[in-house]
Structure formats: structure tokens, C-alpha cells
């Protein structure tokens, strides 16, 4: 999907003969881009499904397409127990559609996570449409808050503190980010060096007295 705020747009017309390509220049403003309607997430619901022998937790993501155009739509759901699970809401022009995503959380658990709506690649900001964060229980109340879209990678792991990590070997830190294995090793050497200096100072103090 082309960026509607881009100054150069390309239009291709396909017929039974040769393909005609026309490039035109426009001068859109930020207000023009903001006024352009795009598909968006309108509801997130947690549903307990399955059987007593095989209980399941599902996330139902409703998307509205307020345009007369058929936009490509995908959602990716990331929770504490579920990796990046993908679904398609299939919202037709001027209609809504719902994607059903099966989660790894049990039906009696509190579920926290994020939903990203995108066109083709959830790691590409140019394909972003909408993003929300949610928390709740199946068949109970679900709190949903809008978020600014943040691209993620396939090994992304959601953490409710907002310290999501793209490093599968990292350790989540308060306030965001992760500490990789190399950083942990460096921290170990730093701690050992600090301890050695402390021992030397203590021995020197004893000899002085």
C-alpha cells in the first residue's frame, strides 16, 4: 500500500494490451493523511471455547473498514503465553470483519497482550494500520487502550510492563529493553572487578592499622 502522504504516487493501468504506468506529483499535507479513513480495530473480546476435555481461549478481534476500498488486513496477537499469532479479519468495504485467534492461555487466566493491524508485514512501519493493548478474562470485562504502532519481529515477546523484547535470550528490564547474554557477561566481569578492588582496599586498610 502506498503512503497517502507521499509526494510521488504511481498509478498502473492494466489492459489486454501493454501496461501503462503514470507517475504524478502531489502536495498532500499532514491533515490530508489524517482525514483519510483506514481500517481500524473496533473491538477485542476474550472467549472461552472448546470442550471440558479440550478447553480453549480465543481472542476475537473486530476490524472496521470505513472505506469503499478492499484493503488487505492482517492482525498479529502477542500475549504473555502466546507468540505472534496471525489472523485475517476480512473486513469488506464499509463493513466489519472478525479474526479469531486461539491463545495458549487457559480459560480461567487473566490475559494481557497487544493486537497489531497491518497490511502485509507487521515488522514494517509502512504497513501499519492500528494497534491496541488489552487485558481481561474470557467471558469477562476486557480493557482496551489505543497504542502508537510499534513494528515487531517474529521473535518478539510481549511483557505487560511495556518492556517487550525482540531478543529471545534477553532478560526484561523495568522501563523497557532487554539485557542480552553479552551484556550479562560484561556485567559479571564488572561486578567481579569491583569486588576485587574492594578486597584490596580492605587489606590495605588493615595493614595501615
Steps between C-alpha positions, in 0.01 A plus 500: 500500500640838405544764765216749442723782625776429246569777250533258209234242416503233228188386319511185286225419250484144371313414180512230236778695333814653650510617861478877541679655797450862597688683775355820635613741768268621774539731794297345781511632852502319832135595543416324174662179624321522836163547332542196280302212654677167544402166656520503879447270799160567655458216752703235682323218685626196692292185455516163680440229242558131442388212724565406866756250375655752261442855632616787282542875530432709192552866424241649266633813327245710313625734228301768320575601143336844463611539139352395166823315426611144575806543722725206580470433873689279744516501878782365716431425866777486762426402861698378801447135400431526127758584237418715200176334384363628169142520371296674231188705586384528135310827548335584167456861382274692740457190716664326797678166528624289790818298534497211749838426659552198727717584802721282719353643823247280686136621516531592870806721453534876483622574149717799414634585159513714186323492165655652188305560180713520186483446126789269415795495742462578872871586524467777240368836623379578146250212531360611836130581549408481869613361837334443839601349833249295700452318831211293631346158558307274261126573522585799725588864463784587265683831525629630167731799451625653176872491439734656246601230254841349571645253246611166644699199381401130501688430826329786685372413848229709665541614859221694676750750643553628150852354497437274202818344363605392151794310652391147590803463731456837665376578849220756526598814686267744678439796273552309178775330307682177566840397628662257258732214589809706406383787718441262791853362457645852497300585811645188666856610426423849625358362823800272549739789440316719750514221760877450444566872547299495821704209637830675419388818672390305806837320527688828460295659777578212738876528433491873571346437841 
